[in-house]
Amino acid sequence: MRYEDEYRRSIEDPEGFWAEQAKAIHWHVPPAKILDYDNPPFRSWFVGGLTNLCYNAVDRHLDARGDQLALVAISTETNLVREITYRELHREVNAFAAVLQRLDVSCGDRVVIYMPNMAEAVFAMLACARIGAIHSVVFGGFAAHNLALRIDDATPKLLIAADAGMRGGKVIPYKPLVDAACAEAASPPAKVLIVSRGLDAAEPKVAGRDEDYATLRAAVGDAQVPVEWLESNAPSYLLYTSGTTGKPKGVQRDVGGHAVAMALSMRTVFDVGPGQVMFSTSDVGWAVGHSYNVYGPLIVGATSLLYEGLPVNPDPGIWWSLCEKYGVRTMFSSPTAARVLKKHDVDYIRRHDLSSLQYLFLAGEPLDEPTAHWITDALGKPVIDNYWQTETGWPVLALLPGLDMKPVKFGSPGFPNLGYRTKIIHESTGEEVGAGEKGVLVIEPPLPPGCMTTLWNDDARFLRSYFGHFKGLLYSSLDWAIRDEEGYTFILGRTDDVINVAGHRLGTREIEESVSSCPVVAEAAVVGVADELKGQVPVVFATLRQATGEAQVRIDAADSMRKQVEHSLGAVARPARIYIVNALPKTRSGKLLRRSLLALAQGGDPGDLSTLDDPNALEDVKRALQRGPEFGG
Ligand code: ATP
Ligand code: MG
């Protein structure tokens, strides 16, 4: 099947196309109407259809593949591996659902899940889906304040937390964070359910509020909980965006549209079917974790690997040894992770038998060419960049090897995915730009199934944030893009990451790409710092592949970066200053926090740091700023 034909059908006859895709999932009652678009840009897919995500992910597979592995939860932190068949998953999800009911959770109630990548996090999500409760997974690495913000937005009846997480062997107790978040929140949950792994000696229980999972699990035994059939457009879950650019947004997803989009993308993009194995290294707290660790692989009857731990522990070959052991067909990770592995010997990859592995998909951030080349050479498999957002829930731009394998073009996530009417438009005129011209990537509504239905309790912010930028009704991705003559789209960074140097508009991403192409550079971030003369000037922060304390080595490295930028982009893009640092500040999801870098570079306050991963990185940047740049003055 050719991509071009399928894509054309999905755009020219969306109702016909999606009616056909809907057959891939189980409907208790089939939809009466495929699309309702009476109140644009809001839209409803598969109206009147009754279905259930848990049924599609678990129950439906019991007959054909009850004894097949559904989930393998591997932790190199607790050194525990749990291999769970579909039958076992069914039992555990039913038990968890029975526990939820005992805690008075019912259809439409919100449940916040604050857990690391452990099997019970998946049980909890599916148990919510089973009874129609709306889960909101909060990344386990977030601090109490972040948790409190999300609690107040979702107003959950129940919070489910692990006793502790672990990172690099260090135990991070969750209970004190939960207590602090509940104290800070204006509307804390009535109940807190603790799933203990015995990592944290029990903190004192709050009487009447705290419950212990193991106790309740034992009490419910092998209880069976009937599936709640939900209208396709009922909310299934809430998930907050990464908060890279500001206050996180509570993305609301539906039931039927999400299931159908998962089934379609597993087949066409990720090329994984029943009985095959997918390994996504994401955390369940992110969109990738929801879609491609939990719902996607399980809905199609595949086996999903869930990993808790660092990519370099016990050694940088750990992921590839898992690929070998479980016969992983499709792997999904992030450019940040690939850059971490790039600092180590390729032999950690090459020594493993990766004959089952067909693809490595990477998403979440721009994939710089040097990293793409390095990992492609190391693996000898296609490395497929794909572009999407928490909001969309599945790739907007990708290659679709499940239909036909187009050549990979480094730096490009490929083509519009099925059902996405993407356009690149001029930022001020709103006109579509030609090939080779830069513009803003937009999606013409109605958004396809699986994309957000709105922001939780905030239709106004939904309209303002995504549809308020251009004349006419267009969903703005808030990312710059450019399309080449062959139709490959390239992402050039976020629209708020543009620098205006003496009237020339430069994307920070273009300069970063150029700096990163220097062999000595591990990673680079570029911000536009205010300048009296030129308006803004590019300032570079870079880490080196080989950390060095020697001043001259750093100065030489900075000099090669400057030359590289001048050579590839011209003198106009020449960095005003280059700072060599040991680490760059990132969000917990591994994205560069450019807004904080910019604030520091301008002598200001780094702003909301609630999503910052490693405070040392920020301190390191401050030290570098005090010490002075390796290039410029
Ligand atoms: P917030 O919206 O709260 O500021 P965020 O945008 O980082 O946070 P996500 O939804 O996790 O939250 O990330 C989506 C963004 O990540 C995209 O809009 C884009 O900027 C970037 N991105 C994702 N995939 C790619 C990719 N393959 N290439 C380039 N950029 C990507
Ligand atoms: Mg965003």
XYZ file of C-alpha atoms and ligand atoms in Angstrom:
665
model
C 0.000 0.000 0.000
C 1.396 3.361 -0.914
C 1.576 6.213 1.512
C 0.479 8.734 -1.117
C -2.755 6.888 -1.864
C -3.665 6.390 1.770
C -2.840 9.962 2.636
C -4.961 11.334 -0.200
C -7.907 9.188 0.875
C -7.585 10.320 4.486
C -7.762 13.963 3.387
C -10.301 13.761 0.563
C -12.708 11.384 2.254
C -12.019 11.604 5.981
C -15.308 10.032 7.013
C -14.851 7.066 4.704
C -11.239 6.682 5.732
C -11.893 6.830 9.473
C -14.980 4.633 9.288
C -12.701 1.973 7.875
C -9.963 2.540 10.495
C -12.569 2.303 13.255
C -13.070 -1.359 12.367
C -9.661 -2.128 13.860
C -11.044 -1.774 17.390
C -13.903 -3.357 19.277
C -17.140 -1.372 19.589
C -19.826 -2.455 22.010
C -22.133 -0.284 19.922
C -20.789 0.971 16.602
C -20.718 4.726 15.956
C -23.867 6.268 14.512
C -21.951 9.109 12.890
C -18.247 9.241 12.015
C -17.679 12.989 12.373
C -19.651 15.786 13.990
C -18.157 19.154 13.113
C -21.059 21.476 13.895
C -19.119 23.611 16.366
C -15.639 24.182 14.898
C -12.865 23.811 15.899
C -14.410 21.391 18.417
C -15.192 18.099 16.798
C -16.469 14.684 17.806
C -15.354 11.465 16.160
C -17.330 8.223 16.109
C -20.380 9.815 17.685
C -22.679 7.435 19.521
C -20.147 4.605 19.430
C -19.650 2.814 22.748
C -16.271 1.340 23.529
C -13.654 0.985 26.263
C -9.863 1.380 26.155
C -9.203 -1.324 28.732
C -11.381 -3.824 26.917
C -9.520 -3.124 23.680
C -6.115 -3.305 25.358
C -6.710 -6.391 27.500
C -9.947 -8.420 27.378
C -10.106 -8.584 23.612
C -6.816 -10.514 23.448
C -7.597 -13.154 26.066
C -8.829 -15.817 23.675
C -6.164 -15.546 21.032
C -3.145 -14.559 23.143
C -3.887 -15.027 26.834
C -0.515 -16.642 27.457
C 1.502 -14.223 25.368
C 3.515 -11.553 27.159
C 1.628 -8.269 27.280
C 3.979 -6.257 29.440
C 7.567 -6.719 30.512
C 8.465 -4.272 33.274
C 12.225 -4.097 33.708
C 13.863 -2.080 36.439
C 17.620 -1.694 36.633
C 16.981 0.370 39.749
C 15.275 -2.323 41.832
C 16.774 -5.139 39.704
C 13.337 -6.582 39.157
C 11.918 -7.977 35.932
C 8.203 -8.752 35.684
C 6.963 -10.671 32.680
C 3.194 -10.343 32.533
C 0.932 -12.225 30.112
C -2.366 -10.860 28.830
C -4.166 -13.218 31.214
C -2.157 -11.959 34.181
C -2.656 -8.394 33.058
C -6.391 -9.009 32.920
C -6.349 -10.372 36.480
C -4.272 -7.515 37.879
C -6.262 -4.810 36.112
C -9.525 -6.277 37.370
C -8.167 -6.410 40.907
C -6.948 -2.820 40.656
C -10.344 -1.754 39.345
C -12.002 -3.484 42.302
C -9.691 -1.568 44.638
C -10.649 1.692 42.917
C -14.321 0.881 43.455
C -13.690 0.179 47.129
C -12.203 3.637 47.336
C -15.415 5.025 45.893
C -13.986 5.917 42.484
C -16.521 5.761 39.698
C -17.077 6.778 36.090
C -16.023 10.372 35.387
C -13.972 10.777 38.591
C -10.373 11.890 38.184
C -7.493 9.831 39.532
C -3.960 11.224 39.701
C -1.247 8.597 39.281
C 2.191 9.557 40.604
C 4.420 6.580 39.938
C 7.600 5.611 38.120
C 7.776 3.067 35.288
C 6.506 0.065 37.225
C 3.879 -2.495 36.295
C 1.335 -1.147 38.793
C 1.334 2.222 37.038
C 0.054 0.455 33.920
C -2.463 -1.588 35.949
C -3.722 1.631 37.524
C -4.144 3.399 34.170
C -6.003 0.477 32.630
C -8.132 0.008 35.748
C -9.251 3.638 35.489
C -10.028 3.154 31.812
C -12.007 0.015 32.677
C -14.423 1.807 34.992
C -14.456 5.112 33.079
C -12.442 7.065 35.638
C -10.212 9.749 34.079
C -6.551 9.191 34.864
C -3.975 11.917 35.014
C -0.467 10.534 35.265
C 2.026 12.962 36.781
C 5.662 12.193 36.053
C 7.203 10.635 39.168
C 10.191 12.944 39.039
C 8.133 16.078 39.556
C 8.376 17.894 42.863
C 5.537 18.558 45.314
C 4.669 21.944 43.826
C 4.187 20.492 40.319
C 2.050 17.755 41.728
C -0.058 20.284 43.665
C -0.649 22.376 40.514
C -1.863 19.337 38.611
C -4.004 18.160 41.539
C -5.747 21.513 41.650
C -6.387 21.477 37.933
C -7.719 17.909 37.820
C -9.414 17.861 41.281
C -9.009 14.100 41.703
C -10.965 11.923 44.069
C -7.970 9.647 44.516
C -4.197 9.940 44.242
C -2.229 6.750 43.631
C 1.467 6.970 44.468
C 4.430 4.634 44.721
C 6.229 4.622 48.050
C 9.362 5.770 46.264
C 11.134 6.116 42.963
C 14.788 5.457 42.284
C 17.279 7.210 40.082
C 20.827 6.004 39.604
C 20.526 3.864 42.732
C 19.266 6.689 44.919
C 15.867 6.225 46.581
C 13.503 9.179 46.229
C 10.651 8.763 48.738
C 7.332 9.937 47.282
C 5.241 10.013 50.424
C 6.743 13.282 51.776
C 6.173 14.833 48.327
C 2.583 13.600 48.291
C 1.977 14.989 51.782
C 3.471 18.346 50.828
C 1.461 18.478 47.586
C -1.781 17.645 49.424
C -1.001 20.340 51.978
C -0.348 22.912 49.238
C -3.295 21.978 47.023
C -6.587 23.817 47.419
C -8.560 20.681 46.540
C -6.547 17.659 47.691
C -7.899 14.149 47.033
C -9.979 12.499 49.726
C -7.933 9.300 49.456
C -4.277 8.449 48.818
C -3.402 4.904 47.782
C 0.229 3.922 48.319
C 1.715 1.131 46.217
C 4.747 0.085 48.187
C 7.817 -1.625 46.766
C 9.407 -1.678 50.190
C 11.823 1.070 49.230
C 10.747 3.559 51.818
C 10.132 2.662 55.445
C 6.483 3.556 55.863
C 5.884 7.200 56.632
C 3.135 7.809 59.157
C -0.264 7.279 57.552
C -2.720 10.127 57.467
C -5.719 8.602 59.208
C -8.828 8.312 57.055
C -6.904 9.329 53.944
C -4.072 6.880 53.288
C -4.618 3.323 52.098
C -2.189 0.520 51.379
C -2.473 -1.179 47.996
C -1.203 -4.615 49.038
C -3.805 -4.830 51.809
C -6.683 -3.905 49.520
C -5.353 -6.087 46.704
C -5.425 -9.079 49.049
C -8.943 -8.205 50.157
C -10.406 -8.059 46.643
C -8.822 -11.356 45.565
C -9.637 -12.291 41.973
C -12.589 -9.950 41.700
C -13.908 -9.259 38.217
C -15.074 -5.770 37.384
C -17.325 -5.261 34.377
C -16.196 -2.884 31.659
C -17.960 0.495 31.560
C -18.984 1.160 27.967
C -18.257 4.803 27.209
C -19.414 7.104 24.460
C -16.492 7.584 22.107
C -16.050 11.240 23.085
C -16.076 10.800 26.858
C -12.765 11.916 28.392
C -10.324 9.049 28.873
C -7.403 10.859 30.395
C -5.734 14.185 31.130
C -2.059 14.755 30.509
C -0.129 17.938 31.075
C 2.322 19.245 28.447
C 6.011 19.351 29.327
C 5.945 22.979 30.455
C 8.914 23.909 28.271
C 7.373 27.232 27.343
C 5.257 28.059 30.360
C 2.357 26.851 32.467
C 1.566 23.237 31.513
C -1.663 22.676 29.658
C -4.079 19.896 30.667
C -4.619 18.037 27.438
C -7.890 16.084 27.373
C -8.142 12.941 25.268
C -11.213 10.954 24.216
C -11.845 7.202 24.177
C -12.787 5.954 20.699
C -10.668 8.385 18.689
C -7.632 7.574 20.792
C -8.108 3.813 20.372
C -8.522 4.120 16.607
C -5.496 6.428 16.230
C -3.399 4.003 18.273
C -4.401 1.026 16.142
C -3.698 2.933 12.933
C -0.327 4.359 13.973
C 0.927 1.054 15.404
C 0.320 -0.521 12.009
C 1.349 2.235 9.616
C 4.037 4.177 11.487
C 5.566 1.761 13.979
C 4.917 -1.382 11.970
C 4.122 -3.484 15.038
C 1.347 -6.057 15.050
C -0.036 -8.848 17.247
C 2.668 -10.893 18.947
C 5.474 -8.502 18.019
C 7.563 -6.588 20.526
C 7.860 -2.841 21.007
C 10.263 -1.116 23.389
C 9.651 2.526 24.146
C 12.095 4.012 26.643
C 9.702 6.803 27.609
C 8.252 7.331 31.042
C 4.552 6.611 31.549
C 4.282 10.243 32.653
C 4.748 11.537 29.096
C 2.599 11.364 25.969
C 4.892 8.783 24.355
C 4.535 6.612 27.447
C 0.740 6.789 27.283
C 0.528 6.079 23.575
C 3.424 3.713 22.894
C 4.175 2.030 26.210
C 0.590 1.401 27.230
C -2.326 1.910 24.868
C -0.786 1.464 21.397
C 1.062 -1.843 21.831
C -1.673 -3.379 23.994
C -4.530 -2.362 21.706
C -2.875 -4.240 18.834
C -1.978 -7.297 20.949
C 1.770 -6.690 20.950
C 4.249 -7.006 23.830
C 5.372 -3.756 25.441
C 8.653 -3.302 27.284
C 8.622 -0.782 30.116
C 11.989 0.329 31.495
C 12.834 2.008 34.775
C 16.413 3.154 35.052
C 19.190 5.070 33.365
C 20.243 4.239 29.791
C 23.830 3.726 30.998
C 23.160 1.492 33.986
C 24.576 -1.133 34.587
C 26.346 -0.148 31.368
C 25.480 1.769 28.163
C 24.567 -1.504 26.445
C 21.541 -2.230 28.647
C 18.846 -1.218 26.137
C 20.426 -3.232 23.348
C 20.755 -6.282 25.541
C 16.988 -6.017 26.189
C 16.353 -5.702 22.443
C 18.352 -8.884 21.941
C 16.746 -10.786 24.813
C 13.120 -10.009 23.949
C 13.457 -9.825 20.171
C 12.362 -6.199 20.024
C 11.111 -5.228 16.579
C 10.550 -1.498 17.037
C 12.305 0.720 19.487
C 11.242 4.257 20.397
C 13.415 6.734 22.271
C 14.466 10.380 22.285
C 17.292 12.411 20.764
C 18.432 13.278 24.300
C 18.921 9.585 25.068
C 20.767 9.071 21.783
C 23.104 11.925 22.702
C 23.806 10.297 26.055
C 24.709 7.022 24.321
C 26.864 8.905 21.811
C 29.252 9.732 24.635
C 30.044 6.010 24.945
C 31.737 3.393 22.797
C 29.679 2.130 19.813
C 30.724 -1.348 20.821
C 28.029 -1.243 23.526
C 25.572 -1.349 20.637
C 27.474 -3.473 18.156
C 28.214 -6.376 20.460
C 24.503 -7.303 20.590
C 22.550 -9.414 18.162
C 19.973 -6.928 16.930
C 18.644 -9.018 14.061
C 15.009 -8.620 15.245
C 15.255 -4.871 15.484
C 13.823 -3.144 12.412
C 13.653 0.518 13.402
C 14.639 3.059 15.982
C 12.097 5.881 16.236
C 13.134 9.117 17.942
C 10.876 12.006 18.931
C 10.387 14.861 21.357
C 13.066 17.258 20.205
C 14.942 18.184 17.076
C 17.229 15.330 16.078
C 20.537 16.876 15.109
C 22.309 15.375 12.121
C 25.533 14.287 13.852
C 23.548 12.298 16.413
C 21.319 10.844 13.694
C 24.387 9.729 11.719
C 26.132 8.310 14.748
C 23.234 6.177 15.898
C 22.336 5.085 12.356
C 25.900 3.927 11.739
C 26.080 2.217 15.106
C 22.812 0.294 14.589
C 22.805 -0.237 10.848
C 18.983 0.217 10.943
C 16.714 3.057 9.865
C 16.529 5.780 12.497
C 13.158 7.470 12.062
C 12.573 10.933 13.403
C 8.932 11.680 14.097
C 7.305 14.896 15.173
C 4.332 15.315 17.470
C 3.037 16.978 20.592
C 1.313 15.937 23.808
C -1.687 17.634 22.245
C -1.785 15.367 19.189
C -1.090 12.081 20.999
C 0.435 10.467 17.902
C 2.847 11.541 15.165
C 1.942 14.518 12.967
C 4.988 14.071 10.745
C 6.650 10.722 10.193
C 7.752 8.096 7.753
C 5.273 5.233 7.536
C 7.293 2.068 7.014
C 4.155 0.029 7.751
C 2.846 1.289 4.382
C 6.041 1.837 2.460
C 9.518 2.763 3.537
C 10.576 6.095 2.107
C 14.248 7.017 2.324
C 15.266 8.706 5.558
C 16.365 12.300 5.074
C 18.521 13.437 7.955
C 17.005 16.317 9.873
C 13.469 15.687 8.631
C 10.664 13.808 10.408
C 9.209 13.140 6.956
C 5.663 13.608 5.705
C 2.235 14.515 7.101
C 0.719 11.526 8.829
C -2.616 10.080 7.712
C -5.507 12.398 8.497
C -3.374 15.457 9.241
C -3.986 18.432 6.942
C -0.711 20.174 7.637
C 0.297 23.450 6.048
C 3.252 25.748 6.422
C 2.116 29.337 6.438
C 3.733 32.759 6.549
C 3.708 34.047 10.115
C 2.165 37.423 9.283
C 0.251 37.023 6.024
C -1.067 33.543 6.857
C -0.482 32.544 3.227
C 0.934 29.128 2.449
C 4.669 29.398 1.724
C 6.451 27.657 -1.122
C 8.993 24.857 -0.992
C 12.172 25.985 0.742
C 10.445 28.862 2.539
C 10.137 28.948 6.256
C 6.788 29.315 8.006
C 4.675 28.141 10.901
C 3.434 24.568 10.874
C -0.346 24.507 11.234
C -3.031 21.840 11.058
C -6.301 22.586 9.365
C -9.152 21.390 11.565
C -10.990 19.169 12.203
C -8.064 17.593 14.010
C -7.933 13.858 13.323
C -9.041 11.245 15.890
C -6.656 10.835 18.826
C -5.747 14.515 19.035
C -6.835 16.518 22.095
C -10.518 17.317 22.370
C -9.927 20.422 24.501
C -7.974 21.590 27.553
C -9.489 20.257 30.765
C -12.121 22.686 32.032
C -10.725 25.431 29.837
C -12.225 25.671 26.356
C -11.231 29.339 26.287
C -7.534 28.585 26.751
C -7.807 25.800 24.179
C -9.165 28.271 21.606
C -6.729 31.045 22.543
C -3.590 28.884 22.759
C -4.002 26.898 19.580
C -6.535 28.619 17.327
C -6.011 32.282 18.126
C -2.916 32.967 16.026
C -4.090 33.237 12.443
C -7.024 34.448 10.422
C -9.446 31.628 9.746
C -9.499 28.538 11.854
C -6.068 26.898 12.059
C -4.394 24.858 14.785
C -0.969 26.373 15.334
C 1.787 23.986 16.365
C 3.851 26.997 17.455
C 6.801 25.396 15.650
C 8.693 26.676 12.603
C 8.948 24.381 9.643
C 10.144 24.237 6.072
C 9.266 21.797 3.303
C 11.658 20.785 0.545
C 10.909 20.074 -3.127
C 10.294 16.407 -2.372
C 7.779 17.144 0.351
C 9.973 16.324 3.339
C 9.210 18.659 6.228
C 11.900 19.960 8.578
C 11.166 21.421 12.013
C 13.178 24.538 12.764
C 12.295 25.124 16.397
C 9.586 26.897 18.312
C 8.070 30.122 17.109
C 9.109 31.847 20.321
C 12.711 30.757 19.726
C 13.429 33.104 16.877
C 16.208 35.658 17.002
C 16.065 38.958 15.211
C 19.620 40.121 14.506
C 19.655 43.555 12.897
C 16.495 42.700 10.957
C 17.575 39.183 10.028
C 15.375 36.477 11.465
C 17.260 33.392 12.541
C 15.943 30.217 14.128
C 17.853 29.156 17.221
C 17.573 25.604 15.912
C 19.517 26.418 12.733
C 22.398 27.821 14.745
C 22.280 24.911 17.167
C 22.421 22.479 14.275
C 25.473 24.237 12.914
C 27.260 24.342 16.279
C 26.458 20.670 16.939
C 28.068 19.643 13.687
C 31.489 20.429 15.234
C 32.931 17.042 16.215
C 33.952 18.272 19.672
C 30.421 19.334 20.605
C 28.042 17.070 22.518
C 25.076 19.419 22.739
C 24.291 23.064 22.119
C 21.627 25.580 23.052
C 21.266 28.983 21.431
C 19.282 31.925 22.771
C 18.666 35.421 21.431
C 19.953 37.921 23.961
C 18.807 41.548 23.834
C 21.395 43.870 22.314
C 21.181 47.652 22.090
C 22.710 47.825 18.654
C 21.372 44.800 16.849
C 18.121 44.086 18.661
C 19.150 40.554 19.529
C 22.334 38.519 19.238
C 22.815 34.735 19.311
C 24.507 33.409 22.434
C 25.673 29.806 22.499
C 25.879 27.426 25.457
C 27.549 24.138 24.563
C 28.769 20.971 26.217
C 31.780 19.109 24.843
C 31.935 15.405 24.077
C 35.014 15.182 26.240
C 34.625 17.320 29.339
C 37.747 19.342 29.975
C 38.858 21.775 32.590
C 41.611 23.193 30.381
C 40.907 26.751 29.343
C 42.818 26.556 26.049
C 40.945 23.437 24.922
C 37.656 25.195 25.628
C 38.754 28.311 23.776
C 39.803 26.244 20.743
C 36.477 24.419 20.804
C 34.566 27.718 20.895
C 36.644 28.981 18.012
C 35.779 25.967 15.879
C 32.079 26.526 16.668
C 32.241 30.154 15.591
C 33.979 29.212 12.331
C 31.428 26.499 11.660
C 28.485 28.891 12.090
C 30.082 31.533 9.873
C 30.807 28.907 7.282
C 27.345 27.336 7.201
C 25.042 30.277 7.985
C 27.114 33.366 7.287
C 28.520 36.148 9.406
C 25.054 37.386 10.345
C 24.526 34.300 12.480
C 27.911 34.539 14.189
C 27.437 33.968 17.922
C 28.118 37.045 19.988
C 29.301 34.872 22.854
C 30.019 31.181 23.330
C 30.019 29.590 26.762
C 31.281 26.065 27.348
C 29.369 24.401 30.182
C 29.294 20.947 31.763
C 25.542 20.503 31.473
C 22.547 22.292 29.944
C 19.356 22.939 31.912
C 16.566 20.649 30.757
C 13.017 19.800 31.680
C 12.305 16.447 33.271
C 11.291 15.251 29.818
C 14.770 16.015 28.487
C 14.014 19.213 26.608
C 16.242 22.262 26.671
C 14.935 25.016 28.935
C 15.880 27.877 26.645
C 13.693 30.383 28.462
C 15.750 29.906 31.646
C 19.046 30.114 29.765
C 17.880 33.298 28.108
C 16.808 34.852 31.377
C 20.164 34.060 32.982
C 22.097 35.297 29.955
C 20.222 38.594 30.253
C 21.011 38.816 33.949
C 17.442 38.064 34.974
C 15.585 35.527 37.008
C 15.437 32.023 35.450
C 11.661 31.955 35.970
C 9.474 28.987 36.845
C 11.901 26.140 37.535
C 9.300 23.605 38.568
C 10.024 21.440 35.544
C 13.834 21.697 35.792
C 15.595 18.353 35.904
C 19.003 19.006 37.423
C 19.588 22.169 39.466
C 23.363 21.693 39.061
C 23.065 22.459 35.366
C 21.626 25.866 36.180
C 24.369 26.558 38.715
C 26.918 25.535 36.120
C 25.487 28.019 33.633
C 25.618 30.758 36.272
C 29.283 29.969 36.941
C 30.081 30.055 33.228
C 28.370 33.433 32.911
C 30.419 34.778 35.818
C 33.652 33.339 34.442
C 33.015 34.905 31.049
C 32.611 33.417 27.567
C 35.141 31.232 25.757
C 34.463 33.330 22.701
C 33.244 36.938 22.414
C 33.009 39.467 25.162
P 4.873 23.071 26.564
O 3.885 22.959 25.459
O 4.260 22.924 27.921
O 5.774 24.260 26.446
P 6.380 21.033 25.187
O 5.921 21.711 23.940
O 7.850 20.765 25.325
O 5.874 21.804 26.482
P 5.523 18.393 24.418
O 4.137 18.257 23.958
O 6.140 17.295 25.197
O 5.593 19.651 25.344
O 6.495 18.627 23.198
C 6.073 18.943 21.878
C 7.111 19.806 21.207
O 8.379 19.109 21.148
C 6.815 20.145 19.774
O 5.910 21.225 19.660
C 8.207 20.463 19.228
O 8.610 21.772 19.597
C 9.081 19.456 19.949
N 9.272 18.242 19.127
C 8.679 17.046 19.289
N 9.121 16.152 18.378
C 10.005 16.791 17.602
C 10.808 16.405 16.469
N 10.793 15.172 15.988
N 11.600 17.361 15.918
C 11.634 18.613 16.411
N 10.916 19.037 17.469
C 10.108 18.135 18.069
Mg 4.097 22.525 23.447
